[in-house]
Amino acid sequence: MTQTLSRPDGVPGGTDVNPLRAGVASNRITDPCNVVFFGASGDLVKRMLMPAMYNLRLGDIMPNNYGIVGFSRSEWDTDQFRDEMHKSIDEFSRSGPAKDPLWSDFAKRVSYVPGSFDDIAAFKKLKEQIDKNDEELGTQNNRLFYLSTPPSVFSQIIGMLEQAGLGPRNNPKGWTRIIIEKPFGTDLDSARALQLEVGKVFDERQVYRIDHYLGKEPVQDIMALRFANVIFEPIWNRRYIDCVQITAAETVGVEGRGGYYDNAGALRDMIQNHVTNLLALVAMEPPVTSTADAIRDEKYKVLCALRAMDPNKIMQDTARGQYDEGSIGGKPVPGYRDEPSVSPQSNTETYAAVKFYIDNWRWADVPFYLRSGKRLARKNSEIAIRFKSIPHKLFGETGDHIGNNTLVMKIQPEEGVSLRFSAKVPGPKMHIRSVSMDFNYGTGFGVVSAPAYERLIGDAMRGDATLFTRWDAVERAWEQCMPILERWQNSYDDSFPNYSAGSQGPPSSDRLLAAENREWRKI
Ligand code: NDP
C-alpha cells in the first residue's frame, strides 16, 4: 500500500489530523553517516533496504549529509547501480515510485564498488569511496556497515574491513557500527565461532544483530501495553495466567530458497530467534529504565530462566511437521519434498512447536507454547495470553461454557490488540458468550506502520540498539534450542510429510496441548 509521508518542504506532503497523534513528534533524526551495503545486488537490498533508505530521507528521519555505498560482485558501475536502485524503489517503496526532486538528490549520494569479499584491492577502493564521501557529503567519518550477504561470508567481510583500515580502531574521528543479518550462526558452535571473529574487530556496543521482527510496531507495543498501563501488570503472572501461546504462521512455502531452508528448518529459522525474542518481551520484568541495555538485561534474564529441555522429554514436549501438497487460497501447491533444491527424503521440519517453562517467581509452571510453520491455513503472527478459568461458576442454569479471558497481541498481518471476555446475551435467560474488544493500529492512529527495516536502520544510524539482539541473548537462545535440534536431526521422522498445505499443522502439535487439556488457538 502506498503511504503518504510528511516532509516540511512539501515533497509530497500530508497533514496529521488524527487527534490520537496530535503533538507526537514523528522525526528522530539520525546521525550523518555513510551506509555501506555488502550484498548490494541481492534481494534484500532491492526489496527492503534501499526503499527503506529512500523513505528515511523522504520522512526527514535522515539528514541531508549521508552517503550510501553498494558493494557486491556484480560488475556494475555507479550509474548502473543507481538505475537498479531506482527500479527497486519504484517497485517496492511504500511511498510509491521515486520522484524528483528528491530522487535526483538521493541518487547523487549513492555509489557502487564492485568486488568480491576476498579481494583486498576492492575493499581499499571502498575505503577511498567512503573517504571521498566524508569530504564531499559531510558524512563526518561515521560508518554503518550492513552485512546483507550469505552468512558464510560474514567473518570474511569483517576480517577484510579490518585489513583495509575500515575497522573501528582505524576511525577515531567518527563512529563505526555493523549490522549483521540473520541467521547469526547455524548452531551454538558456529554462532560462537562467528562471535569470536566479530569480537576481534568490533566491541559489542558497535554490533547490531538484526531480527527484523523486533522492528515491527506491534512488537514494540508489547512493552507499551505492559509498562504504560496499570491494569495488566498485576495480573501478568502465574496466579492469573494459564498459558501463553506464541504463533508465527506463514502461508508461503520456501519461495525458491529450498537449498537454504533444507539446511535450516523452522526451529532454526523462526523459533531460535524471532519467536524466542517475543517470549522474552512478554515475560521480562519491568526494566529499570528504557535504555537499550536495561531492556536487553531483562530479556536476557528471561532466557537464563528458561528451563533446559529434559533430554528424555524432548519428543513429548515438542512437535515437528513437514508440509505435504495441499491448497492455499484455493490454489494447489506442491509438498515440501517436491520444492526445488529440497531433498525428496528430507527430514527438515517446516513446522515446529515447543513447550517452554520459565523457572522464576513470576512464571513458575506456566507453559509457554511456541509454534511456527510454513504453508499453514493463514498468515498470522500473534501472542495470546490465556487467563485462568473463573474460580466458581455463578451462571450455571443455561449450561453455557464460560471461556477463558484471552488477550491477543496481533503482530501480522493485522496489527493490534484484542481482549476476549464473557458477556450476557440480551434476553430473559442468563446466556453467556465470549465477545471481543479490538484495537487496530491502522484505524486507531490513522497511520500505516513503517516497515521494520526502516525503523531498524534508522535506529542503528542513531546508535539505539534497543531492538537489536545482544550476543549473550543469541548464545542463550542457541543453548536452549540445541538439544531439540540435535534430537530432531538424529531421528528420522517417518511420519513426514504429516500436514497438508493450508491446514492447521501436524496432529502431533495438537496432541502436545491436548495432553494438558488445552488447545491451540485457530491459526
Ligand atoms: P541474495 O542471495 O539475494 O544476495 C546475496 C548478495 O551477496 C548478492 O549481492 C551477492 O552478490 C553478494 N555476494 C555473495 N557472495 C559474495 C562474494 N563472495 N563476494 C561479493 N559479493 C557476494 O541474498 P538476500 O539479499 O536474500 O539475503 C541477504 C542476507 O539477508 C542473508 O543473510 C539472508 O539470510 C538475510 N535475509 C534475507 C531476507 C530476504 O527477504 N531476502 C529476509 C531476512 C533475512 P552478486 O550477486 O553480485 O554476486
XYZ file of C-alpha atoms and ligand atoms in Angstrom:
571
model
C 0.000 0.000 0.000
C 1.359 3.441 -0.884
C 1.590 5.683 2.135
C 1.833 9.469 2.325
C 4.874 10.606 4.283
C 5.124 14.172 5.539
C 8.020 16.427 4.639
C 8.315 20.001 5.794
C 9.451 21.071 2.320
C 6.299 19.653 0.832
C 7.649 16.805 -1.350
C 4.870 15.147 -1.196
C 3.010 16.437 1.820
C 0.488 15.181 4.329
C -1.172 16.589 7.430
C -1.850 14.909 10.721
C -5.499 15.161 11.569
C -5.893 12.212 13.903
C -6.271 13.543 17.476
C -4.586 10.386 18.831
C -1.389 11.556 17.149
C -1.650 15.254 17.991
C 1.561 16.578 19.497
C 3.557 13.460 18.623
C 6.944 14.367 17.127
C 7.494 11.763 14.403
C 11.089 12.519 13.447
C 14.027 11.135 15.421
C 16.911 12.392 13.322
C 19.768 10.036 12.561
C 23.460 10.958 12.630
C 25.226 11.965 9.401
C 26.944 8.833 8.066
C 27.873 6.511 5.232
C 25.802 3.355 4.988
C 27.610 0.546 3.173
C 25.539 -2.368 1.918
C 27.510 -5.569 1.386
C 25.436 -7.788 -0.905
C 24.093 -4.702 -2.696
C 22.912 -6.614 -5.769
C 20.884 -9.021 -3.591
C 17.209 -9.466 -2.990
C 17.070 -7.890 0.474
C 18.730 -4.643 -0.611
C 16.421 -4.431 -3.600
C 13.139 -5.200 -1.845
C 13.695 -3.772 1.607
C 16.879 -1.900 2.379
C 17.132 0.643 -0.433
C 13.409 1.523 -0.275
C 13.912 1.921 3.491
C 16.797 4.382 2.932
C 14.739 6.366 0.456
C 11.809 6.599 2.848
C 14.057 7.566 5.769
C 15.113 10.548 3.679
C 11.608 11.222 2.430
C 10.332 11.267 6.001
C 13.212 13.564 7.036
C 14.404 10.976 9.537
C 17.787 11.047 7.798
C 19.568 14.416 7.492
C 20.979 15.525 4.161
C 24.587 14.591 4.912
C 24.540 10.889 4.143
C 26.179 8.555 1.657
C 25.126 5.102 0.503
C 27.694 2.728 -0.946
C 26.803 -0.631 -2.506
C 29.379 -3.450 -2.627
C 28.912 -6.838 -4.345
C 30.339 -8.911 -7.155
C 28.027 -7.755 -9.961
C 30.128 -5.747 -12.401
C 28.067 -2.569 -12.289
C 29.308 0.988 -12.235
C 27.700 3.634 -10.053
C 25.277 4.748 -12.777
C 24.039 1.198 -13.311
C 23.634 0.698 -9.570
C 21.634 3.932 -9.326
C 19.395 2.735 -12.175
C 18.877 -0.615 -10.438
C 18.022 1.089 -7.160
C 15.651 3.486 -8.926
C 13.773 0.449 -10.273
C 13.740 -1.161 -6.801
C 12.285 1.920 -5.177
C 9.695 2.237 -7.955
C 8.629 -1.334 -7.373
C 8.917 -1.792 -3.628
C 8.810 1.559 -1.817
C 5.794 2.092 0.432
C 5.667 5.707 -0.729
C 5.323 4.739 -4.388
C 7.753 5.380 -7.271
C 10.855 7.537 -6.721
C 10.140 11.161 -7.587
C 12.163 14.251 -8.348
C 13.448 16.477 -6.841
C 14.117 14.015 -4.024
C 15.300 11.147 -6.223
C 17.930 13.254 -8.084
C 19.343 14.439 -4.796
C 19.237 10.929 -3.279
C 20.910 9.357 -6.333
C 23.879 11.770 -6.084
C 24.691 10.248 -2.700
C 24.538 6.649 -3.932
C 27.692 4.970 -5.269
C 28.849 1.438 -6.044
C 32.086 -0.507 -5.693
C 32.235 -3.899 -7.459
C 34.279 -6.615 -5.818
C 34.473 -9.965 -4.185
C 34.700 -10.398 -0.431
C 38.185 -11.900 -0.734
C 39.562 -9.016 -2.780
C 41.541 -6.585 -0.616
C 42.019 -4.195 -3.555
C 38.216 -3.832 -3.800
C 37.994 -3.088 -0.054
C 40.658 -0.408 -0.475
C 38.558 1.128 -3.256
C 35.629 1.012 -0.885
C 37.671 2.937 1.676
C 38.553 5.547 -0.954
C 34.861 5.987 -1.766
C 33.951 6.353 1.907
C 36.746 8.894 2.481
C 35.582 10.818 -0.589
C 32.020 10.861 0.752
C 33.278 12.157 4.095
C 34.896 15.081 2.268
C 32.154 15.803 -0.238
C 28.939 14.811 1.514
C 29.718 15.807 5.114
C 29.281 12.283 6.491
C 31.660 13.091 9.355
C 33.601 9.797 9.455
C 30.570 7.884 10.697
C 30.170 4.435 9.105
C 27.438 1.874 9.216
C 28.285 -1.430 7.514
C 25.331 -3.663 6.694
C 26.084 -7.357 6.030
C 23.232 -8.315 3.690
C 25.065 -11.355 2.358
C 25.068 -15.110 2.827
C 26.087 -15.777 6.466
C 29.010 -17.900 5.239
C 30.898 -14.707 4.329
C 30.179 -12.602 7.444
C 33.546 -13.395 9.086
C 35.438 -12.849 5.863
C 33.958 -9.367 5.354
C 34.721 -8.387 8.942
C 38.341 -9.506 8.565
C 38.687 -7.576 5.302
C 37.236 -4.412 6.830
C 39.966 -4.515 9.453
C 42.676 -5.227 6.871
C 41.537 -2.374 4.659
C 41.673 0.118 7.545
C 37.896 0.334 7.850
C 37.590 -1.162 11.347
C 36.526 0.988 14.314
C 40.058 1.179 15.710
C 41.156 2.912 12.495
C 38.434 5.522 12.754
C 38.933 7.605 15.905
C 37.192 10.660 14.426
C 33.766 9.060 13.960
C 31.708 6.024 14.927
C 31.800 2.641 13.176
C 28.905 0.182 13.530
C 27.938 -3.049 11.865
C 24.502 -4.551 11.216
C 24.630 -8.331 10.864
C 21.742 -10.093 9.123
C 20.275 -13.280 10.426
C 21.000 -16.093 10.942
C 23.771 -15.499 13.483
C 25.249 -18.987 13.294
C 23.537 -22.213 12.350
C 24.072 -23.796 15.767
C 25.722 -22.945 19.072
C 29.274 -23.731 17.931
C 29.068 -21.783 14.675
C 27.444 -18.828 16.469
C 30.308 -18.798 18.992
C 32.878 -19.065 16.197
C 31.284 -16.129 14.364
C 31.141 -14.078 17.560
C 34.849 -14.705 18.090
C 35.579 -13.130 14.692
C 33.166 -10.240 15.262
C 34.711 -9.554 18.666
C 38.235 -9.296 17.203
C 37.198 -6.174 15.289
C 34.078 -4.711 16.928
C 33.037 -4.006 20.520
C 29.618 -5.361 21.452
C 28.181 -1.817 21.540
C 29.127 -1.409 17.864
C 27.333 -4.604 16.772
C 23.685 -4.577 15.684
C 22.349 -8.129 15.159
C 19.161 -7.643 13.276
C 15.953 -9.580 13.835
C 13.512 -7.647 11.705
C 10.567 -8.971 13.745
C 11.664 -6.715 16.589
C 11.236 -3.641 14.399
C 7.532 -4.247 13.882
C 5.317 -1.719 15.670
C 3.154 -4.302 17.483
C 6.273 -5.983 18.874
C 7.438 -2.676 20.272
C 3.959 -2.128 21.631
C 4.269 -5.197 23.860
C 6.333 -3.060 26.215
C 3.925 -0.126 25.988
C 0.985 -2.380 26.758
C 2.740 -3.867 29.751
C 4.546 -0.869 31.202
C 2.466 2.138 30.168
C -0.752 0.698 31.650
C -1.521 -0.137 35.218
C -4.229 -2.742 34.666
C -2.203 -5.552 33.078
C 0.867 -5.804 35.294
C -0.911 -7.024 38.478
C -2.358 -9.987 36.580
C 0.717 -10.683 34.413
C 1.851 -13.720 36.344
C 1.250 -17.345 37.261
C -1.670 -16.517 39.573
C -3.853 -15.366 36.697
C -2.281 -16.693 33.504
C -2.994 -20.245 32.386
C -0.645 -20.340 29.404
C 0.956 -18.223 26.710
C 0.756 -19.197 23.043
C 3.116 -17.551 20.561
C 2.425 -18.217 16.892
C 4.316 -17.265 13.741
C 2.381 -18.878 10.892
C 3.058 -18.362 7.205
C 1.163 -19.408 4.094
C 4.262 -19.208 1.900
C 6.480 -22.208 1.232
C 10.227 -21.982 0.707
C 9.894 -19.392 -2.090
C 12.839 -20.504 -4.190
C 15.100 -20.739 -1.124
C 14.800 -24.523 -0.784
C 18.565 -25.010 -0.718
C 18.936 -22.710 2.273
C 15.803 -23.882 4.059
C 16.522 -27.586 3.769
C 19.643 -26.992 5.889
C 17.801 -24.780 8.340
C 14.210 -25.762 9.218
C 11.561 -23.994 11.269
C 13.289 -24.268 14.637
C 16.465 -22.533 13.427
C 14.729 -20.166 11.035
C 12.000 -18.858 13.357
C 11.868 -20.282 16.885
C 15.506 -19.745 17.911
C 15.367 -16.047 17.013
C 12.023 -14.316 16.274
C 9.734 -16.365 18.461
C 12.154 -16.606 21.397
C 12.592 -12.844 21.247
C 8.818 -12.423 21.540
C 8.771 -14.750 24.535
C 11.447 -12.637 26.232
C 9.479 -9.425 25.676
C 6.283 -10.911 27.057
C 7.912 -12.487 30.085
C 10.556 -9.961 31.143
C 10.441 -7.923 34.347
C 9.939 -4.162 34.098
C 13.296 -2.662 33.087
C 14.835 -0.043 35.363
C 14.976 2.492 32.519
C 14.093 2.446 28.822
C 17.738 2.325 27.702
C 18.856 -0.411 25.323
C 20.906 -2.254 27.903
C 18.329 -2.038 30.686
C 15.775 -3.655 28.378
C 18.188 -6.196 26.978
C 19.320 -7.115 30.513
C 15.754 -8.050 31.432
C 15.249 -10.041 28.239
C 18.468 -11.912 28.896
C 17.349 -12.816 32.421
C 14.217 -14.439 30.997
C 16.326 -16.540 28.652
C 18.536 -17.540 31.577
C 15.446 -18.693 33.472
C 14.209 -20.893 30.613
C 14.133 -24.453 31.863
C 16.611 -26.640 29.989
C 14.861 -29.300 27.926
C 14.840 -32.674 29.637
C 16.550 -34.981 27.106
C 14.043 -37.715 27.957
C 11.074 -35.496 27.281
C 12.088 -33.748 24.076
C 9.762 -35.777 21.873
C 6.945 -35.259 24.368
C 7.431 -31.500 24.767
C 7.916 -30.675 21.102
C 6.213 -31.404 17.783
C 7.587 -31.190 14.278
C 5.931 -31.269 10.904
C 6.585 -31.117 7.210
C 4.002 -29.973 4.689
C 2.517 -32.175 2.019
C 0.783 -30.923 -1.090
C -2.452 -29.071 -0.491
C -4.102 -25.825 -1.322
C -3.507 -22.232 -0.270
C -6.113 -19.613 -1.112
C -7.879 -22.135 -3.368
C -4.733 -22.844 -5.422
C -2.968 -26.220 -5.365
C 0.612 -26.106 -4.050
C 3.291 -28.823 -4.031
C 4.548 -30.657 -0.973
C 7.848 -29.608 0.622
C 9.788 -32.563 -0.768
C 8.750 -31.547 -4.291
C 10.067 -27.980 -3.907
C 13.170 -27.086 -5.977
C 16.512 -27.845 -4.238
C 14.842 -29.873 -1.475
C 15.837 -33.495 -0.923
C 12.999 -35.944 -1.793
C 13.772 -37.713 1.521
C 14.203 -34.520 3.508
C 13.936 -34.792 7.298
C 13.765 -30.996 7.682
C 10.826 -29.637 9.648
C 8.719 -26.880 8.107
C 6.702 -26.686 11.323
C 7.958 -26.611 14.891
C 6.113 -26.427 18.188
C 7.856 -26.302 21.545
C 6.764 -26.049 25.148
C 8.998 -23.999 27.412
C 8.831 -23.148 31.097
C 10.387 -20.139 32.749
C 11.675 -21.025 36.184
C 11.191 -17.845 38.172
C 8.675 -16.485 40.669
C 6.506 -14.818 38.052
C 6.156 -17.720 35.653
C 6.722 -20.963 37.560
C 4.641 -23.753 35.948
C 3.051 -21.552 33.272
C 3.626 -23.243 29.903
C 4.788 -21.094 27.005
C 3.772 -22.823 23.778
C 5.709 -21.601 20.743
C 4.895 -22.631 17.169
C 5.924 -21.608 13.709
C 5.327 -23.150 10.330
C 5.114 -22.704 6.604
C 2.145 -23.380 4.305
C -0.372 -23.067 7.110
C -4.013 -22.035 6.809
C -3.390 -18.329 7.308
C -0.574 -15.849 7.698
C -0.825 -14.994 11.356
C 1.685 -13.915 13.981
C 0.344 -13.277 17.440
C 0.931 -13.659 21.143
C -2.058 -14.933 23.083
C -2.166 -14.645 26.863
C -4.811 -17.069 28.083
C -6.030 -16.355 31.583
C -7.203 -18.960 34.085
C -10.818 -20.099 34.280
C -13.204 -18.380 36.643
C -12.938 -19.934 40.136
C -16.675 -20.524 40.554
C -19.460 -20.730 38.007
C -22.313 -18.487 39.092
C -24.430 -18.683 35.951
C -24.914 -22.419 35.666
C -28.539 -22.890 34.707
C -28.135 -22.470 30.929
C -25.142 -24.840 30.760
C -23.171 -22.302 28.697
C -19.439 -22.821 28.539
C -17.640 -19.825 30.011
C -14.461 -19.280 28.005
C -11.140 -18.117 29.383
C -10.301 -14.435 29.030
C -7.646 -14.062 26.349
C -5.520 -11.062 25.494
C -4.118 -11.262 21.978
C -1.312 -9.087 20.661
C -1.601 -9.243 16.887
C 1.674 -8.771 15.055
C 0.937 -9.567 11.419
C -0.853 -9.215 9.104
C -3.261 -7.492 11.488
C -1.576 -5.157 13.944
C -3.392 -4.534 17.185
C -4.651 -5.868 20.476
C -7.823 -7.733 21.262
C -9.338 -8.853 24.541
C -11.853 -11.689 24.746
C -14.207 -11.688 27.667
C -17.619 -13.095 28.587
C -20.828 -11.107 28.172
C -24.520 -11.773 28.650
C -26.559 -12.391 25.513
C -29.569 -9.970 25.573
C -32.758 -11.796 26.566
C -34.627 -13.193 29.565
C -32.130 -16.003 30.256
C -28.573 -15.667 31.550
C -26.825 -16.920 28.409
C -23.099 -16.162 28.336
C -20.958 -15.782 25.216
C -17.356 -14.753 24.529
C -17.064 -11.369 22.847
C -14.039 -9.341 21.906
C -12.830 -5.786 22.188
C -10.437 -4.886 19.393
C -7.858 -2.184 18.825
C -6.233 -1.875 15.428
C -3.181 0.350 14.922
C -4.034 1.403 11.391
C -7.541 2.612 12.140
C -6.754 3.709 15.707
C -3.858 6.012 14.961
C -4.716 6.545 11.288
C -1.235 5.645 10.135
C 0.340 2.634 8.443
C 3.349 1.301 10.366
C 6.725 1.837 8.728
C 8.383 -1.411 7.623
C 10.604 -2.895 10.299
C 13.796 -2.403 8.278
C 13.187 1.320 8.034
C 12.856 1.644 11.784
C 15.871 -0.576 12.460
C 18.300 1.066 10.024
C 17.271 4.451 11.438
C 17.923 3.194 14.979
C 21.377 1.870 14.044
C 22.213 5.213 12.431
C 21.413 6.996 15.677
C 23.074 4.397 17.906
C 19.954 2.951 19.527
C 20.476 -0.797 19.950
C 17.259 -1.497 21.879
C 15.656 -3.515 19.090
C 18.786 -5.479 18.194
C 19.834 -8.732 19.810
C 22.817 -8.759 22.152
C 25.316 -11.604 21.915
C 24.508 -13.053 25.342
C 20.850 -13.455 24.315
C 21.758 -15.072 20.986
C 24.041 -17.533 22.735
C 21.434 -18.349 25.372
C 18.736 -18.942 22.735
C 21.044 -21.343 20.875
C 21.857 -23.171 24.113
C 18.154 -23.649 24.706
C 17.405 -24.935 21.209
C 20.421 -27.189 20.694
C 19.092 -30.307 22.478
C 15.938 -30.173 20.335
C 17.875 -29.589 17.138
C 20.236 -32.459 17.850
C 17.449 -34.836 18.758
C 15.442 -33.962 15.643
C 18.464 -34.219 13.393
C 19.391 -37.614 14.773
C 15.963 -39.182 14.438
C 14.349 -39.549 11.040
C 10.630 -38.742 11.214
C 8.780 -41.485 9.331
C 5.520 -39.568 9.516
C 6.826 -36.777 7.217
C 5.068 -35.246 5.338
C 2.497 -35.037 8.119
C 0.331 -31.997 7.405
C -1.380 -30.739 4.291
C -0.516 -27.336 2.923
C -3.275 -24.949 4.004
C -4.051 -26.815 7.257
C -3.526 -26.017 10.958
C -0.308 -28.061 11.157
C 0.512 -31.644 12.191
C -1.720 -33.631 14.588
C 1.279 -34.144 16.889
C 1.185 -30.419 17.620
C -2.440 -30.643 18.743
C -1.538 -33.596 20.942
C 1.147 -31.510 22.666
C -1.572 -29.285 24.129
C -4.342 -31.872 24.344
C -2.138 -33.846 26.759
C -2.630 -30.941 29.160
C -6.316 -30.306 28.398
C -5.561 -27.264 26.298
C -5.849 -26.457 22.626
C -4.155 -24.105 20.223
C -5.942 -21.009 19.082
C -7.041 -21.427 15.480
C -4.423 -20.033 13.105
P 20.949 -12.797 -2.124
O 21.453 -14.170 -2.392
O 19.831 -12.270 -2.937
O 22.153 -11.767 -2.259
C 23.445 -12.035 -1.782
C 24.359 -10.874 -2.116
O 25.663 -11.158 -1.638
C 24.484 -10.569 -3.585
O 24.575 -9.174 -3.730
C 25.819 -11.208 -3.955
O 26.493 -10.505 -4.981
C 26.589 -10.972 -2.699
N 27.679 -11.947 -2.557
C 27.582 -13.261 -2.209
N 28.815 -13.812 -2.132
C 29.696 -12.818 -2.432
C 31.113 -12.736 -2.519
N 31.895 -13.784 -2.272
N 31.670 -11.551 -2.838
C 30.900 -10.463 -3.086
N 29.556 -10.472 -3.040
C 28.968 -11.641 -2.718
O 20.618 -12.751 -0.570
P 19.490 -11.883 0.175
O 19.625 -10.470 -0.260
O 18.183 -12.540 0.019
O 19.860 -12.068 1.711
C 20.970 -11.445 2.299
C 21.005 -11.765 3.762
O 19.813 -11.315 4.379
C 21.103 -13.258 4.090
O 21.883 -13.400 5.236
C 19.665 -13.654 4.411
O 19.624 -14.744 5.305
C 19.164 -12.384 5.072
N 17.721 -12.205 4.973
C 17.115 -12.045 3.769
C 15.748 -11.853 3.699
C 15.064 -11.653 2.397
O 13.845 -11.391 2.430
N 15.735 -11.717 1.267
C 14.914 -11.803 4.914
C 15.653 -11.948 6.123
C 17.000 -12.135 6.128
P 26.430 -10.892 -6.541
O 25.063 -11.433 -6.790
O 26.661 -9.589 -7.221
O 27.476 -11.901 -6.771
